[in-house]
CSV table of C-alpha atoms and ligand atoms in Angstrom, one decimal:
chain,number,residue,atom,x,y,z
O,11,MET,CA,-0.2,0.2,0.0
O,12,THR,CA,1.4,3.7,-0.6
O,13,VAL,CA,0.4,5.5,2.6
O,14,HIS,CA,-1.0,9.3,2.3
O,15,ARG,CA,-0.9,10.0,5.8
O,16,TYR,CA,0.1,7.9,8.2
O,17,ASP,CA,-2.5,10.1,11.4
O,18,PRO,CA,-5.0,9.9,10.2
O,19,PHE,CA,-4.1,6.7,8.1
O,20,ASN,CA,-5.2,6.6,4.7
O,21,ALA,CA,-3.8,4.0,1.8
O,22,GLU,CA,-4.6,2.9,-1.5
O,23,PRO,CA,-3.1,-0.4,-3.2
O,24,SER,CA,-0.9,-0.8,-6.7
O,25,ARG,CA,-2.4,-1.5,-9.6
O,26,ALA,CA,-1.4,-4.4,-9.6
O,27,ALA,CA,-2.9,-5.3,-6.1
O,28,LEU,CA,-5.7,-4.1,-7.5
O,29,ALA,CA,-5.8,-5.8,-10.8
O,30,LYS,CA,-5.4,-9.4,-9.2
O,31,ALA,CA,-8.9,-10.2,-8.7
O,32,SER,CA,-12.5,-8.7,-8.9
O,33,ILE,CA,-12.7,-9.1,-5.1
O,34,THR,CA,-10.4,-6.9,-3.0
O,35,ALA,CA,-8.7,-8.4,-0.6
O,36,ASN,CA,-9.1,-6.9,2.6
O,37,GLU,CA,-5.4,-6.1,3.2
O,38,ALA,CA,-5.2,-4.5,-0.1
O,39,PHE,CA,-8.5,-2.1,0.8
O,40,TYR,CA,-8.0,1.1,0.6
O,41,VAL,CA,-8.4,3.2,3.3
O,42,ARG,CA,-9.9,6.9,3.7
O,43,ASN,CA,-10.0,8.0,7.3
O,44,HIS,CA,-10.7,11.7,8.3
O,45,GLY,CA,-9.9,11.3,12.0
O,46,PRO,CA,-8.5,9.0,14.4
O,47,ALA,CA,-10.0,5.2,13.7
O,48,PRO,CA,-11.6,4.3,17.2
O,49,GLN,CA,-11.5,1.3,19.1
O,50,VAL,CA,-15.7,0.2,19.5
O,51,ASP,CA,-16.3,-1.9,22.1
O,52,PRO,CA,-18.9,-4.7,20.3
O,53,ALA,CA,-20.2,-5.8,24.0
O,54,SER,CA,-20.7,-2.4,24.7
O,55,TRP,CA,-21.3,-0.5,20.9
O,56,ARG,CA,-25.0,0.5,20.4
O,57,LEU,CA,-26.9,1.8,17.3
O,58,ARG,CA,-29.1,4.1,17.8
O,59,VAL,CA,-32.7,5.2,15.3
O,60,ASP,CA,-33.9,8.3,15.6
O,61,GLY,CA,-35.3,11.8,14.1
O,62,LEU,CA,-38.8,11.2,12.4
O,63,VAL,CA,-40.1,7.6,13.2
O,64,GLU,CA,-42.5,6.4,14.5
O,65,ARG,CA,-40.5,4.2,16.9
O,66,ASP,CA,-36.8,5.1,18.4
O,67,LEU,CA,-34.5,2.1,18.6
O,68,GLU,CA,-31.9,1.2,20.4
O,69,LEU,CA,-29.7,-2.4,18.6
O,70,SER,CA,-26.8,-4.2,20.6
O,71,LEU,CA,-24.5,-6.1,17.9
O,72,LYS,CA,-26.6,-8.7,19.0
O,73,GLU,CA,-30.2,-7.3,18.7
O,74,LEU,CA,-29.0,-6.4,15.1
O,75,GLY,CA,-27.7,-9.8,14.6
O,76,THR,CA,-31.0,-11.6,15.4
O,77,HIS,CA,-33.6,-9.7,14.8
O,78,PHE,CA,-32.4,-8.5,11.1
O,79,ALA,CA,-31.9,-10.9,8.3
O,80,GLU,CA,-28.1,-10.9,7.1
O,81,HIS,CA,-27.7,-10.1,2.6
O,82,GLU,CA,-24.8,-10.5,1.4
O,83,VAL,CA,-24.2,-8.1,-1.0
O,84,VAL,CA,-20.9,-8.1,-3.4
O,85,ALA,CA,-19.9,-3.7,-3.7
O,86,THR,CA,-18.1,-1.8,-5.1
O,87,LEU,CA,-16.3,1.2,-2.8
O,88,GLN,CA,-14.9,4.0,-4.9
O,89,CYS,CA,-13.7,7.7,-3.0
O,90,ALA,CA,-14.5,11.1,-4.7
O,91,GLY,CA,-11.0,11.7,-4.2
O,92,ASN,CA,-10.1,8.5,-6.4
O,93,ARG,CA,-7.6,9.4,-9.5
O,94,ARG,CA,-7.1,13.2,-7.5
O,95,ARG,CA,-3.7,13.0,-8.3
O,96,GLY,CA,-4.8,13.6,-12.3
O,97,LEU,CA,-6.5,16.6,-11.4
O,98,ILE,CA,-3.3,17.9,-9.4
O,99,ASP,CA,-1.6,17.6,-12.2
O,100,VAL,CA,-3.3,20.4,-14.0
O,101,ARG,CA,-3.7,22.8,-11.0
O,102,ASP,CA,-2.5,22.3,-7.3
O,103,ILE,CA,-4.9,21.0,-4.5
O,104,PRO,CA,-3.5,21.7,-1.3
O,105,GLY,CA,-4.5,19.7,1.5
O,106,GLU,CA,-6.0,16.9,0.1
O,107,GLU,CA,-4.5,13.7,0.0
O,108,PRO,CA,-2.9,13.2,-3.7
O,109,TRP,CA,-4.9,9.6,-4.7
O,110,GLY,CA,-3.6,7.5,-7.8
O,111,PRO,CA,-6.3,4.8,-8.8
O,112,GLY,CA,-6.3,2.8,-5.9
O,113,ALA,CA,-8.8,4.6,-4.2
O,114,THR,CA,-11.7,1.4,-4.8
O,115,GLY,CA,-12.1,-1.4,-4.2
O,116,THR,CA,-14.4,-4.5,-4.4
O,117,ALA,CA,-15.4,-6.9,-1.2
O,118,VAL,CA,-18.5,-9.1,0.1
O,119,TRP,CA,-20.5,-7.2,2.5
O,120,CYS,CA,-22.5,-8.8,5.0
O,121,GLY,CA,-25.2,-7.8,7.5
O,122,ALA,CA,-28.5,-6.2,8.5
O,123,ARG,CA,-30.4,-4.2,5.0
O,124,LEU,CA,-30.5,-0.8,5.9
O,125,CYS,CA,-34.5,-0.8,4.9
O,126,ASP,CA,-35.4,-3.5,7.2
O,127,VAL,CA,-33.6,-1.2,10.8
O,128,LEU,CA,-35.4,1.7,8.7
O,129,ALA,CA,-39.1,0.3,8.5
O,130,ALA,CA,-39.0,-1.5,12.3
O,131,ALA,CA,-38.5,1.9,13.0
O,132,GLY,CA,-41.2,3.1,11.0
O,133,LEU,CA,-40.2,6.1,9.2
O,134,ASP,CA,-42.3,9.2,9.3
O,135,ASP,CA,-43.4,10.4,5.3
O,136,ASP,CA,-41.5,13.8,6.2
O,137,ALA,CA,-38.1,12.0,6.3
O,138,HIS,CA,-36.7,12.6,3.4
O,139,HIS,CA,-33.3,11.8,4.1
O,140,VAL,CA,-31.6,9.7,6.4
O,141,ALA,CA,-28.7,10.1,7.9
O,142,PHE,CA,-25.6,8.6,9.5
O,143,LEU,CA,-23.0,9.3,12.0
O,144,GLY,CA,-19.6,7.7,13.1
O,145,ALA,CA,-17.8,7.2,16.3
O,146,ASP,CA,-14.3,9.2,14.6
O,147,VAL,CA,-13.9,12.6,15.8
O,148,SER,CA,-12.0,14.9,12.6
O,149,GLU,CA,-10.2,17.7,13.2
O,150,GLU,CA,-10.3,18.2,9.8
O,151,ALA,CA,-13.9,19.2,10.5
O,152,LYS,CA,-15.3,23.4,11.2
O,153,PRO,CA,-15.7,22.9,14.3
O,154,PRO,CA,-14.4,19.7,15.2
O,155,GLN,CA,-16.7,17.0,15.1
O,156,ALA,CA,-17.4,13.1,14.5
O,157,PHE,CA,-17.9,11.9,10.6
O,158,GLY,CA,-21.2,11.9,9.1
O,159,ALA,CA,-23.2,11.8,5.9
O,160,SER,CA,-26.8,11.0,4.4
O,161,ILE,CA,-28.8,9.5,1.6
O,162,PRO,CA,-32.0,10.3,0.7
O,163,ARG,CA,-34.6,8.1,1.6
O,164,HIS,CA,-34.9,6.3,-2.1
O,165,LYS,CA,-31.3,5.0,-1.5
O,166,ALA,CA,-31.1,4.7,2.0
O,167,MET,CA,-35.0,2.1,1.7
O,168,ALA,CA,-33.2,0.3,-1.7
O,169,ALA,CA,-32.2,-3.3,-0.6
O,170,GLU,CA,-28.5,-3.1,-1.6
O,171,VAL,CA,-27.8,-0.5,0.9
O,172,LEU,CA,-26.6,-2.2,4.0
O,173,LEU,CA,-25.2,-1.7,7.4
O,174,ALA,CA,-21.9,-4.8,7.1
O,175,SER,CA,-20.3,-6.4,10.1
O,176,ASN,CA,-18.5,-8.7,7.9
O,177,MET,CA,-16.3,-7.7,4.8
O,178,ASN,CA,-15.1,-10.7,3.0
O,179,GLY,CA,-16.2,-13.4,4.9
O,180,ARG,CA,-14.7,-12.4,8.1
O,181,PRO,CA,-15.8,-9.9,11.2
O,182,LEU,CA,-15.5,-5.9,9.5
O,183,PRO,CA,-12.1,-4.6,10.1
O,184,ARG,CA,-10.9,-2.0,12.6
O,185,VAL,CA,-9.5,0.5,9.6
O,186,HIS,CA,-13.3,-0.2,7.9
O,187,GLY,CA,-15.4,0.5,10.1
O,188,ALA,CA,-15.7,-2.4,13.4
O,189,PRO,CA,-18.1,-3.0,14.4
O,190,VAL,CA,-20.6,-2.1,11.7
O,191,ARG,CA,-19.9,0.5,8.8
O,192,VAL,CA,-22.9,1.8,5.9
O,193,VAL,CA,-22.0,0.7,2.8
O,194,ALA,CA,-23.8,2.8,0.3
O,195,PRO,CA,-23.0,1.2,-3.2
O,196,GLY,CA,-23.0,3.7,-6.1
O,197,TYR,CA,-22.8,6.4,-3.8
O,198,ILE,CA,-19.6,8.1,-3.3
O,199,GLY,CA,-17.3,6.3,-0.5
O,200,ALA,CA,-18.1,9.1,1.9
O,201,ARG,CA,-21.9,8.0,2.3
O,202,SER,CA,-20.3,4.4,3.4
O,203,VAL,CA,-20.0,6.3,7.1
O,204,LYS,CA,-17.9,4.1,9.1
O,205,TRP,CA,-18.3,3.4,12.7
O,206,LEU,CA,-21.7,3.4,12.8
O,207,GLU,CA,-23.0,5.1,15.9
O,208,ARG,CA,-26.5,6.5,14.4
O,209,ILE,CA,-29.4,6.9,11.8
O,210,THR,CA,-31.0,10.2,11.8
O,211,ALA,CA,-34.1,10.2,9.6
O,212,ARG,CA,-34.2,14.3,8.3
O,213,SER,CA,-36.1,15.9,6.5
O,214,GLY,CA,-33.4,17.5,4.7
O,215,PRO,CA,-29.7,16.5,4.1
O,216,SER,CA,-27.7,15.8,6.9
O,217,ASP,CA,-26.0,19.2,8.5
O,218,ASN,CA,-22.5,17.6,9.2
O,219,TYR,CA,-19.7,18.9,7.5
O,220,PHE,CA,-18.8,16.2,5.6
O,221,GLN,CA,-22.3,16.6,3.9
O,222,THR,CA,-22.3,20.5,4.2
O,223,GLN,CA,-18.9,21.2,4.0
O,224,SER,CA,-17.6,18.6,2.3
O,225,TYR,CA,-17.6,16.3,-0.9
O,226,ARG,CA,-19.2,18.9,-2.8
O,227,LEU,CA,-18.3,19.8,-6.6
O,228,LEU,CA,-17.5,23.3,-6.1
O,229,PRO,CA,-17.1,25.7,-9.4
O,230,PRO,CA,-14.0,26.4,-10.1
O,231,GLU,CA,-13.1,29.5,-8.5
O,232,ALA,CA,-14.8,29.3,-4.8
O,233,ASP,CA,-12.1,29.2,-1.6
O,234,PRO,CA,-12.6,25.8,-0.2
O,235,ASP,CA,-11.1,27.5,3.2
O,236,SER,CA,-14.0,30.0,3.1
O,237,LEU,CA,-17.3,28.5,2.3
O,238,ALA,CA,-20.9,28.6,3.4
O,239,PRO,CA,-22.3,25.6,3.9
O,240,GLY,CA,-24.8,24.0,1.5
O,241,GLU,CA,-22.0,26.0,-1.3
O,242,GLY,CA,-21.6,23.9,-4.5
O,243,VAL,CA,-23.3,20.3,-4.9
O,244,ALA,CA,-23.2,17.4,-2.7
O,245,LEU,CA,-22.0,14.1,-4.3
O,246,GLY,CA,-23.4,11.3,-3.9
O,247,ALA,CA,-24.1,8.7,-7.0
O,248,ILE,CA,-21.4,7.7,-8.2
O,249,ALA,CA,-19.8,8.9,-12.7
O,250,VAL,CA,-19.0,6.7,-14.9
O,251,ASN,CA,-14.9,5.8,-14.4
O,252,SER,CA,-12.9,3.5,-15.3
O,253,ASP,CA,-9.0,3.1,-15.3
O,254,ILE,CA,-6.3,0.9,-16.7
O,255,LEU,CA,-4.3,-2.0,-14.3
O,256,VAL,CA,-2.5,-4.0,-16.5
O,257,PRO,CA,0.3,-3.0,-17.5
O,258,ASP,CA,1.5,-0.5,-15.1
O,259,ASP,CA,1.8,3.3,-15.3
O,260,GLY,CA,5.4,3.9,-16.5
O,261,ALA,CA,6.6,0.0,-17.3
O,262,HIS,CA,8.8,-1.8,-19.8
O,263,VAL,CA,7.2,-4.0,-21.4
O,264,PRO,CA,8.5,-5.7,-24.5
O,265,ALA,CA,6.5,-5.4,-27.9
O,266,GLY,CA,4.4,-6.7,-30.0
O,267,ARG,CA,0.5,-7.6,-28.4
O,268,LEU,CA,-0.2,-6.0,-24.5
O,269,ALA,CA,-2.3,-7.8,-23.0
O,270,VAL,CA,-4.3,-4.5,-21.3
O,271,ALA,CA,-7.0,-4.9,-18.7
O,272,GLY,CA,-8.9,-3.0,-15.7
O,273,TYR,CA,-12.6,-1.6,-14.4
O,274,ALA,CA,-14.4,0.1,-15.0
O,275,LEU,CA,-17.6,1.5,-13.1
O,276,ALA,CA,-21.4,2.7,-13.4
O,277,GLY,CA,-22.5,5.2,-11.0
O,278,ASP,CA,-26.1,3.9,-8.5
O,279,ASP,CA,-28.3,2.0,-11.1
O,280,ARG,CA,-26.8,1.8,-14.3
O,281,SER,CA,-24.2,-0.5,-15.8
O,282,ILE,CA,-21.6,0.1,-18.1
O,283,VAL,CA,-21.7,-1.3,-21.6
O,284,ARG,CA,-19.2,-0.7,-23.3
O,285,VAL,CA,-15.1,-0.2,-22.7
O,286,ASP,CA,-13.1,1.5,-25.5
O,287,VAL,CA,-9.1,1.2,-25.6
O,288,SER,CA,-6.7,3.7,-27.8
O,289,ILE,CA,-2.4,3.3,-28.2
O,290,ASP,CA,-3.4,6.7,-30.9
O,291,ASP,CA,-4.8,9.6,-28.2
O,292,GLY,CA,-8.4,8.4,-28.9
O,293,GLY,CA,-7.6,8.6,-32.7
O,294,SER,CA,-9.0,5.5,-33.1
O,295,TRP,CA,-10.8,2.7,-30.5
O,296,ARG,CA,-10.6,-0.5,-30.4
O,297,GLN,CA,-13.9,-2.1,-27.8
O,298,ALA,CA,-12.5,-4.6,-24.8
O,299,GLU,CA,-14.2,-7.7,-23.7
O,300,LEU,CA,-16.2,-7.2,-20.4
O,301,LEU,CA,-15.7,-9.6,-17.9
O,302,ASP,CA,-18.6,-11.3,-15.5
O,303,GLN,CA,-20.1,-9.0,-13.0
O,304,PRO,CA,-20.0,-10.3,-9.9
O,305,SER,CA,-22.7,-8.0,-9.3
O,306,ALA,CA,-24.5,-5.5,-10.5
O,307,TRP,CA,-23.4,-2.9,-7.4
O,308,SER,CA,-19.8,-3.8,-8.0
O,309,TRP,CA,-17.7,-2.4,-10.8
O,310,ARG,CA,-17.3,-4.2,-14.2
O,311,ARG,CA,-13.6,-5.7,-15.5
O,312,TRP,CA,-12.5,-5.3,-19.1
O,313,GLU,CA,-9.4,-6.8,-21.4
O,314,THR,CA,-8.1,-6.8,-24.5
O,315,ASP,CA,-4.9,-6.5,-25.9
O,316,VAL,CA,-3.2,-3.8,-28.3
O,317,GLU,CA,-0.1,-4.3,-30.5
O,318,VAL,CA,2.5,-1.7,-29.2
O,319,ARG,CA,5.7,-0.9,-31.6
O,320,PRO,CA,8.8,-0.1,-29.7
O,321,GLY,CA,9.2,3.2,-28.1
O,322,PRO,CA,6.7,5.0,-25.7
O,323,VAL,CA,3.6,3.9,-26.0
O,324,GLU,CA,0.8,5.9,-24.3
O,325,ILE,CA,-2.4,3.5,-23.3
O,326,VAL,CA,-6.2,5.6,-22.7
O,327,ALA,CA,-9.5,4.0,-21.7
O,328,ARG,CA,-12.9,4.9,-21.4
O,329,ALA,CA,-16.0,3.8,-20.7
O,330,TRP,CA,-19.7,3.9,-20.7
O,331,ASP,CA,-22.3,3.0,-18.9
O,332,SER,CA,-25.9,2.7,-19.4
O,333,ALA,CA,-27.9,6.1,-19.7
O,334,ALA,CA,-24.9,7.0,-22.7
O,335,ALA,CA,-22.7,8.7,-20.3
O,336,VAL,CA,-18.9,8.2,-21.5
O,337,GLN,CA,-16.0,10.0,-19.1
O,338,PRO,CA,-14.8,13.1,-20.9
O,339,GLU,CA,-11.4,13.0,-22.3
O,340,ASP,CA,-9.8,16.4,-20.5
O,341,PRO,CA,-9.2,16.4,-16.6
O,342,ALA,CA,-9.2,20.3,-16.7
O,343,GLN,CA,-12.2,20.0,-17.8
O,344,LEU,CA,-13.1,18.6,-14.5
O,345,TRP,CA,-10.6,20.3,-12.2
O,346,ASN,CA,-12.1,21.7,-9.0
O,347,PRO,CA,-11.4,23.2,-5.9
O,348,LYS,CA,-11.8,19.9,-4.3
O,349,GLY,CA,-10.3,17.3,-6.5
O,350,TYR,CA,-13.6,15.2,-6.6
O,351,VAL,CA,-14.4,12.8,-9.0
O,352,ASN,CA,-12.0,13.3,-11.7
O,353,ASN,CA,-13.6,10.6,-14.7
O,354,ALA,CA,-11.3,11.9,-17.2
O,355,TRP,CA,-10.0,9.1,-20.1
O,356,ALA,CA,-7.4,6.6,-18.0
O,357,ARG,CA,-3.5,7.2,-19.2
O,358,VAL,CA,-0.7,4.7,-18.4
O,359,GLY,CA,2.1,5.4,-19.9
O,360,VAL,CA,5.2,2.2,-20.9
O,361,LYS,CA,7.9,2.3,-22.4
O,362,ALA,CA,7.9,-0.3,-25.6
O,363,VAL,CA,11.1,-2.7,-26.2
Q,239,MTE,N1,-16.5,7.6,10.5
Q,239,MTE,C1,-16.3,7.0,9.1
Q,239,MTE,N2,-16.5,6.7,7.6
Q,239,MTE,C2,-16.3,7.3,6.5
Q,239,MTE,C3,-15.0,7.9,6.6
Q,239,MTE,C4,-14.7,8.5,7.5
Q,239,MTE,O1,-12.8,9.3,7.7
Q,239,MTE,N3,-14.7,8.6,8.9
Q,239,MTE,N4,-14.7,7.7,5.4
Q,239,MTE,C5,-15.6,7.9,4.5
Q,239,MTE,C6,-14.8,7.9,3.4
Q,239,MTE,S1,-14.2,9.3,2.6
Q,239,MTE,C7,-14.6,6.6,1.6
Q,239,MTE,S2,-13.9,6.8,0.5
Q,239,MTE,C8,-14.8,5.6,3.0
Q,239,MTE,C9,-13.3,5.0,3.0
Q,239,MTE,O2,-13.9,3.5,3.4
Q,239,MTE,P1,-12.7,2.6,3.4
Q,239,MTE,O3,-11.5,3.5,4.5
Q,239,MTE,O4,-13.1,1.6,3.9
Q,239,MTE,O5,-12.5,2.7,2.5
Q,239,MTE,O6,-15.3,5.6,4.0
Q,239,MTE,C10,-16.1,6.7,4.1
Q,239,MTE,N5,-16.9,6.2,5.6
Q,240,MO,MO1,-13.7,9.1,0.1
């Protein structure tokens, strides 16, 4: 893992580690923390459900596990800051982690469905959003506060959203939010709140810093340090994206036939329908083969091969989703002050010898 920061811990795996399998090993799964990872005692942990509900709930880990059926969802998480380095290359983004390709990963998540827990509490008619609060306190937030987020009611009631206590067949690791985290597939990673302690039904979105001031798409001229809450647009569903995982950027490869592989991810309920690969900067494209997807909520891996002549070669890729959205070519058009959602064409440079 490349460690961007030790305190709080932030790290991402290499392209090669991500390329290994369609399910990312826990040890190779990126970690994105905004504060110190809390050590939560599972015996005394309680999940509170309150706000615009008919009945407040307070659930122990055992109650969550026995009163609610366990479900499994294979889902890809992706940080809104994934591939930020491509935006930093356009113009510097001070104070934000320079994530490369690895702030994403796919796991088998297991736990109660959020919609089942919300049904037990009974959502009021005017509960249009469901907010989450974690146990970790972030000094990054102004003022310092626990990490929180919200998702709209229709997403909160969707079957794919889990309160996960298990990741790839193992108890949820501490860095990934033990004992229980939200997994909101198809939404930016920031909505999948770790070390979950509280679920609040609200008429509006969460008023937590990470919903009202951070993880927002701002116009290029906005100053992220003097934002009024609510400026810009809160990120939610993920935009179509892809990356090349093989070969690695900067690799020396034999001239001739070269295997190229990667992943593509469509946000929310969309799917990947096509991936194009080019070695002449988009002058001509060939369609990659789309591999079987472990679930509708996971990335779609793809592969193809290209013929490379000796010398430097830049390989580019772009994915299309079922809403006919395609990745844009130019990261300069996407640059934003917090460096979110770089879904420009994937690029890796190799030298064929
Ligand atoms: N409580 C809490 N939840 C959190 C975060 C956090 O810092 N604290 N980071 C969020 C962000 S920005 C992302 S991208 C994902 C990362 O999940 P992971 O570290 O398990 O990969 O968790 C989200 N949930
Ligand atoms: Mo994130």
